[in-house]
CSV table of C-alpha atoms in Angstrom, one decimal:
chain,number,residue,atom,x,y,z
A,1063,MET,CA,106.2,95.7,118.3
A,1064,ASN,CA,109.0,98.0,120.6
A,1065,MET,CA,107.9,102.1,120.5
A,1066,LEU,CA,110.0,105.2,120.8
A,1067,ASN,CA,109.0,106.7,124.6
A,1068,PRO,CA,105.9,109.2,123.6
A,1069,LEU,CA,107.3,112.8,123.4
A,1070,THR,CA,106.5,115.3,127.4
A,1071,ARG,CA,109.7,118.3,126.4
A,1072,LEU,CA,108.1,120.7,123.6
A,1073,THR,CA,110.2,123.1,121.3
A,1074,PRO,CA,109.9,126.4,120.9
A,1075,GLU,CA,108.9,125.8,117.2
A,1076,TRP,CA,105.9,123.5,118.5
A,1077,HIS,CA,105.4,126.4,121.4
A,1078,ASN,CA,104.1,128.1,118.5
A,1079,TRP,CA,102.7,125.8,116.4
A,1080,ILE,CA,99.4,125.9,119.1
A,1081,ARG,CA,100.2,129.2,120.1
A,1082,GLU,CA,99.4,130.1,116.2
A,1083,ASN,CA,96.4,127.6,115.7
A,1084,LEU,CA,94.7,128.2,119.1
A,1085,ALA,CA,95.0,132.0,117.8
A,1086,ARG,CA,94.0,131.0,114.5
A,1087,GLY,CA,90.6,129.8,116.2
A,1088,CYS,CA,91.1,126.0,116.2
A,1089,ALA,CA,89.8,123.3,118.2
A,1090,PRO,CA,92.4,122.5,120.9
A,1091,GLN,CA,91.5,118.4,121.2
A,1092,SER,CA,92.3,118.8,116.9
A,1093,LEU,CA,95.7,120.4,118.2
A,1094,ILE,CA,96.0,117.4,120.8
A,1095,ASP,CA,95.4,114.9,118.3
A,1096,ASP,CA,97.6,115.7,115.7
A,1097,MET,CA,100.3,116.0,118.5
A,1098,VAL,CA,99.3,112.6,119.7
A,1099,ARG,CA,100.0,111.8,115.7
A,1100,ASN,CA,103.7,112.7,116.2
A,1101,HIS,CA,104.4,110.3,118.9
A,1102,PHE,CA,103.7,112.7,121.4
A,1103,ASP,CA,102.6,111.2,125.4
A,1104,ILE,CA,98.7,112.6,125.0
A,1105,GLY,CA,98.1,113.6,128.6
A,1106,ALA,CA,101.2,116.7,127.8
A,1107,ALA,CA,99.9,117.1,125.0
A,1108,SER,CA,96.6,117.8,126.6
A,1109,ALA,CA,98.5,120.2,129.0
A,1110,ALA,CA,100.0,122.8,126.8
A,1111,VAL,CA,97.6,123.3,124.9
A,1112,TYR,CA,95.7,124.3,127.6
A,1113,GLY,CA,98.1,125.7,129.5
A,1114,MET,CA,98.8,127.8,126.1
A,1115,LEU,CA,94.4,128.4,126.7
A,1116,ALA,CA,94.7,129.8,130.7
A,1117,GLY,CA,98.0,132.2,129.9
A,1118,THR,CA,100.5,129.2,131.1
A,1119,ASN,CA,103.6,127.5,130.5
A,1120,THR,CA,103.1,123.7,132.1
A,1121,ALA,CA,105.6,121.8,129.8
A,1122,ALA,CA,110.2,123.5,129.3
A,1123,PRO,CA,111.0,123.7,125.8
A,1124,VAL,CA,114.3,122.3,124.1
A,1125,ALA,CA,116.2,124.3,121.5
A,1126,ALA,CA,115.2,123.7,118.2
A,1127,GLU,CA,118.1,122.7,115.9
A,1128,PRO,CA,120.2,125.3,113.8
A,1129,ARG,CA,119.9,125.8,110.1
A,1130,SER,CA,122.7,127.8,108.1
A,1131,SER,CA,122.4,130.5,106.0
A,1132,GLY,CA,123.5,131.0,102.8
A,1133,ALA,CA,124.2,129.2,99.6
A,1134,TYR,CA,123.9,125.5,99.8
A,1135,VAL,CA,127.8,123.6,100.2
A,1136,TYR,CA,128.0,120.7,98.3
A,1137,GLU,CA,129.5,117.7,100.5
A,1138,THR,CA,130.2,114.3,99.8
A,1139,PRO,CA,127.8,113.0,98.7
A,1140,ARG,CA,125.9,110.4,101.0
A,1141,LEU,CA,125.7,108.4,97.0
A,1142,VAL,CA,128.6,106.1,96.8
A,1143,ALA,CA,131.0,106.5,94.0
A,1144,GLY,CA,131.1,103.8,91.1
A,1145,ASN,CA,129.6,103.0,87.8
A,1146,SER,CA,128.0,100.2,90.2
A,1147,ILE,CA,126.4,99.9,93.7
A,1148,HIS,CA,126.3,97.0,95.8
A,1149,THR,CA,123.3,95.9,98.3
A,1150,PHE,CA,123.6,92.9,100.0
A,1151,ASP,CA,121.0,91.2,96.7
A,1152,ARG,CA,122.0,92.9,94.2
A,1153,GLU,CA,124.5,94.9,91.9
A,1154,ILE,CA,122.9,97.6,90.6
A,1155,ARG,CA,123.5,100.1,87.4
A,1156,VAL,CA,124.3,104.0,87.7
A,1157,ALA,CA,122.5,105.5,84.1
A,1158,PHE,CA,123.6,108.4,85.8
A,1159,ARG,CA,125.3,111.2,87.8
A,1160,ILE,CA,124.7,115.1,88.4
A,1161,ASP,CA,126.9,116.8,90.8
A,1162,ARG,CA,124.4,119.4,91.7
A,1163,PRO,CA,122.5,119.0,92.5
A,1164,ILE,CA,123.1,115.4,94.3
A,1165,LEU,CA,120.9,113.5,91.3
A,1166,ALA,CA,121.7,110.4,90.1
A,1167,VAL,CA,119.2,107.5,87.4
A,1168,PHE,CA,119.8,103.7,88.7
A,1169,ASP,CA,119.1,100.5,85.9
A,1170,ASN,CA,117.4,98.4,88.2
A,1171,VAL,CA,116.7,98.7,91.4
A,1172,LEU,CA,113.1,96.7,91.3
A,1173,SER,CA,113.1,93.8,89.2
A,1174,HIS,CA,109.6,93.0,87.6
A,1175,ASP,CA,107.7,90.4,90.0
A,1176,GLU,CA,108.7,92.9,92.9
A,1177,CYS,CA,107.2,96.1,91.2
A,1178,ASP,CA,104.3,93.8,90.0
A,1179,GLU,CA,104.4,93.2,93.6
A,1180,LEU,CA,103.7,96.3,95.2
A,1181,ILE,CA,101.5,97.2,93.1
A,1182,ARG,CA,99.2,93.6,93.2
A,1183,ARG,CA,99.9,94.1,97.9
A,1184,SER,CA,98.8,98.1,96.8
A,1185,ALA,CA,95.8,98.1,94.5
A,1186,ASP,CA,92.8,97.5,97.0
A,1187,LYS,CA,93.5,99.9,99.4
A,1188,LEU,CA,94.4,103.1,97.7
A,1189,GLN,CA,93.3,106.2,99.3
A,1190,ARG,CA,93.9,110.0,97.7
A,1191,SER,CA,96.8,111.5,98.0
A,1192,THR,CA,97.6,114.0,101.0
A,1193,THR,CA,100.7,116.6,101.3
A,1194,VAL,CA,101.8,118.8,104.2
A,1195,ASP,CA,99.3,122.2,105.1
A,1196,PRO,CA,102.2,124.9,105.5
A,1197,THR,CA,100.8,126.6,108.1
A,1198,ARG,CA,99.1,123.6,110.2
A,1199,GLY,CA,101.2,121.0,109.7
A,1200,SER,CA,98.3,118.1,109.1
A,1201,HIS,CA,98.1,116.0,105.7
A,1202,GLU,CA,95.6,117.7,103.7
A,1203,VAL,CA,94.1,116.8,100.1
A,1204,ILE,CA,95.1,119.9,96.9
A,1205,ALA,CA,94.6,119.9,93.3
A,1206,ASP,CA,98.4,120.4,93.0
A,1207,ARG,CA,98.2,116.5,93.1
A,1208,SER,CA,96.2,114.1,91.7
A,1209,SER,CA,97.3,110.7,93.0
A,1210,ASP,CA,95.9,108.2,95.4
A,1211,GLY,CA,98.6,106.2,97.6
A,1212,THR,CA,98.9,103.9,100.2
A,1213,PHE,CA,102.5,103.1,102.8
A,1214,PHE,CA,104.0,100.1,103.7
A,1215,GLU,CA,105.2,100.0,107.8
A,1216,VAL,CA,109.5,100.1,107.6
A,1217,ASN,CA,110.0,95.9,108.0
A,1218,ALA,CA,106.1,95.3,108.0
A,1219,ASP,CA,106.5,91.2,106.8
A,1220,ALA,CA,109.3,89.4,104.8
A,1221,PHE,CA,109.0,91.0,101.6
A,1222,ILE,CA,108.7,94.8,102.4
A,1223,THR,CA,112.0,94.6,104.8
A,1224,ARG,CA,113.8,92.6,101.6
A,1225,LEU,CA,113.2,95.7,100.1
A,1226,ASP,CA,113.6,99.2,102.9
A,1227,ARG,CA,117.1,97.0,103.7
A,1228,ARG,CA,118.3,96.8,99.7
A,1229,ILE,CA,116.9,100.6,98.8
A,1230,ALA,CA,118.9,102.2,102.6
A,1231,GLU,CA,122.1,100.6,101.8
A,1232,LEU,CA,121.5,102.2,98.2
A,1233,MET,CA,120.7,105.4,99.6
A,1234,ASN,CA,123.6,104.9,102.4
A,1235,CYS,CA,121.4,105.7,105.1
A,1236,PRO,CA,120.3,103.3,107.9
A,1237,VAL,CA,117.2,101.2,107.7
A,1238,ASP,CA,115.6,103.4,110.7
A,1239,ARG,CA,115.9,106.4,109.2
A,1240,GLY,CA,113.7,105.8,106.7
A,1241,GLU,CA,110.1,106.5,105.9
A,1242,GLY,CA,107.8,104.1,104.6
A,1243,LEU,CA,107.6,103.3,101.3
A,1244,GLN,CA,104.4,105.2,99.9
A,1245,VAL,CA,103.1,103.7,96.2
A,1246,LEU,CA,101.3,106.7,94.7
A,1247,HIS,CA,98.9,105.5,91.5
A,1248,TYR,CA,98.1,108.0,88.7
A,1249,ASN,CA,95.4,108.1,86.1
A,1250,VAL,CA,95.9,109.5,82.6
A,1251,GLY,CA,95.6,113.4,83.4
A,1252,GLY,CA,97.1,113.2,87.1
A,1253,GLU,CA,100.1,114.4,87.8
A,1254,TYR,CA,101.8,116.3,90.6
A,1255,LYS,CA,103.2,120.2,90.5
A,1256,PRO,CA,106.5,121.0,90.9
A,1257,HIS,CA,107.7,120.5,94.6
A,1258,PHE,CA,110.0,120.1,97.2
A,1259,ASP,CA,110.5,117.2,99.2
A,1260,TYR,CA,112.2,118.5,102.2
A,1261,PHE,CA,109.3,120.7,104.8
A,1262,PRO,CA,110.5,124.3,103.8
A,1263,PRO,CA,111.4,126.4,107.3
A,1264,GLU,CA,109.7,128.8,106.9
A,1265,ASP,CA,106.1,127.4,107.0
A,1266,PRO,CA,104.8,127.1,110.7
A,1267,GLY,CA,103.6,123.7,109.9
A,1268,SER,CA,106.8,121.9,109.3
A,1269,TYR,CA,108.1,121.8,112.7
A,1270,ALA,CA,104.8,119.3,113.1
A,1271,GLN,CA,106.7,117.4,110.2
A,1272,MET,CA,110.0,117.0,112.3
A,1273,VAL,CA,109.8,116.8,115.4
A,1274,VAL,CA,109.8,113.0,114.8
A,1275,GLY,CA,112.7,111.9,112.6
A,1276,GLY,CA,114.4,115.6,111.9
A,1277,GLN,CA,114.0,116.9,108.3
A,1278,ARG,CA,114.2,114.9,104.8
A,1279,VAL,CA,117.5,114.2,104.2
A,1280,ALA,CA,116.9,112.7,100.5
A,1281,THR,CA,113.9,111.0,98.0
A,1282,MET,CA,114.2,108.3,95.9
A,1283,VAL,CA,111.2,107.5,92.9
A,1284,MET,CA,110.8,103.9,92.0
A,1285,TYR,CA,109.2,102.9,88.4
A,1286,LEU,CA,106.6,100.1,88.7
A,1287,ASN,CA,105.3,100.2,84.8
A,1288,ASP,CA,106.6,101.5,82.0
A,1289,MET,CA,104.3,104.3,80.9
A,1290,GLU,CA,102.7,104.7,77.4
A,1291,ALA,CA,103.3,108.9,77.3
A,1292,GLY,CA,103.8,110.9,80.0
A,1293,GLY,CA,104.7,111.0,83.5
A,1294,ALA,CA,108.2,111.4,83.3
A,1295,THR,CA,109.9,112.6,86.4
A,1296,ILE,CA,110.5,116.8,86.1
A,1297,PHE,CA,113.6,118.6,87.8
A,1298,PRO,CA,112.4,122.2,86.2
A,1299,GLU,CA,115.9,123.8,87.2
A,1300,LEU,CA,117.9,121.3,85.7
A,1301,GLY,CA,115.9,121.1,82.2
A,1302,LEU,CA,115.7,117.3,83.0
A,1303,GLU,CA,112.8,115.1,83.1
A,1304,VAL,CA,113.2,111.3,84.0
A,1305,VAL,CA,111.5,109.1,81.9
A,1306,PRO,CA,109.6,106.0,83.4
A,1307,LYS,CA,111.3,102.8,83.6
A,1308,LYS,CA,109.8,99.5,84.9
A,1309,GLY,CA,112.7,98.6,87.9
A,1310,SER,CA,114.5,101.9,87.0
A,1311,ALA,CA,115.0,104.3,90.0
A,1312,VAL,CA,115.8,108.3,90.0
A,1313,TYR,CA,118.0,109.6,93.7
A,1314,PHE,CA,118.8,112.9,94.8
A,1315,GLU,CA,119.6,115.1,98.3
A,1316,TYR,CA,119.1,118.2,99.7
A,1317,THR,CA,120.1,118.1,103.1
A,1318,ASN,CA,123.7,118.9,104.4
A,1319,SER,CA,124.9,118.3,106.8
A,1320,GLN,CA,124.5,122.2,108.2
A,1321,GLY,CA,120.5,121.8,107.6
A,1322,GLN,CA,121.6,123.9,104.5
A,1323,LEU,CA,118.4,122.7,101.8
A,1324,ASP,CA,119.1,122.8,98.0
A,1325,SER,CA,116.5,124.1,96.2
A,1326,ARG,CA,117.5,123.2,92.6
A,1327,THR,CA,115.8,120.1,93.8
A,1328,LEU,CA,112.7,121.5,92.9
A,1329,HIS,CA,110.1,118.9,91.2
A,1330,GLY,CA,107.2,117.3,90.0
A,1331,GLY,CA,105.6,114.6,87.9
A,1332,ALA,CA,104.4,115.5,84.6
A,1333,PRO,CA,101.4,114.3,83.8
A,1334,VAL,CA,99.6,110.9,82.3
A,1335,GLN,CA,98.8,111.3,78.9
A,1336,ARG,CA,97.9,107.0,78.5
A,1337,GLY,CA,98.2,104.6,80.4
A,1338,GLU,CA,98.7,104.5,84.1
A,1339,LYS,CA,101.3,105.2,86.5
A,1340,TRP,CA,102.7,103.7,89.3
A,1341,ILE,CA,106.1,104.5,91.9
A,1342,VAL,CA,106.5,103.8,95.4
A,1343,THR,CA,109.0,106.7,97.0
A,1344,LYS,CA,111.5,106.5,99.9
A,1345,TRP,CA,112.2,110.0,102.2
A,1346,MET,CA,114.8,109.6,104.7
A,1347,ARG,CA,114.8,111.6,107.7
A,1348,GLN,CA,118.0,112.9,109.6
A,1349,ARG,CA,117.7,111.2,112.4
A,1350,THR,CA,115.6,107.4,113.1
A,1351,TYR,CA,112.1,108.4,112.0
A,1352,GLY,CA,108.7,106.6,114.0
A,1353,ALA,CA,108.2,103.4,115.7
A,1354,ALA,CA,111.7,101.4,115.8
A,1355,VAL,CA,109.8,98.4,114.3
A,1356,VAL,CA,111.8,94.8,114.5
A,1357,PRO,CA,112.8,93.4,111.3
A,1358,ALA,CA,110.2,90.6,109.8
A,1359,ALA,CA,112.6,87.7,110.1
A,1360,GLU,CA,113.9,88.8,113.8
A,1361,ARG,CA,109.7,88.6,114.7
A,1362,THR,CA,109.5,85.0,113.5
A,1363,ALA,CA,112.5,83.5,114.6
A,1364,GLY,CA,112.5,81.4,117.4
């Protein structure tokens, strides 16, 4: 597996993140560990943290990406036009679209067998779901998100590679800009209160998440089972509820080429009233995200 070169230079946001967390009394080693998890070279991370403690600047900053202010500008959607979208292995039907925000519901993204296989692979490795702490950028368990989940690395094997490619073609983004598929499971009463999928730039913790790959630009939530009652994906700003249907999906975009963020994509998961809920989510970034993983077919070839 080929990995990205470890990061050795800091953006101004990383400088601020280190300074603010040291001022809060965080242990230097915990900051170093967080930076290493975000693909920093351990030596560079240690030098930056302990250099800040000593009052010296040991790593030269690079400029942060600009973000345009003002009302969100709706550009040509990433999502292609039409009543159906062709990927390399199937034709996917568009159930409906909304122009502002850019949102669509698809009927047949996954087959029933693929839904069942994702559930089977996930059931024995679920852990309590976390969210990004807005101050520290670390992943924390919160009461607003009552689910269990697991991730599958991009191109992890032939099955995941096929899904990653289909989903990337549907979302009209390169595979290497996607985060790994996240499977979530909700029992009765489980919910995820309204939130944004993008990283709010006013939150200091967001910068730790955007160092590799930049901002999130689009989301697709795919439903792995039919619901007995509850569990809809809700969009409070739109008065919209998308009812889970096995194999279907909801897609939405929220970051344009100017770096503006569309707050109308506020969304959540309504409480499960009966039965259980299984979903799988794909997030796309502005740039290549994380490790440059070789597709499974290429790893096994020759």
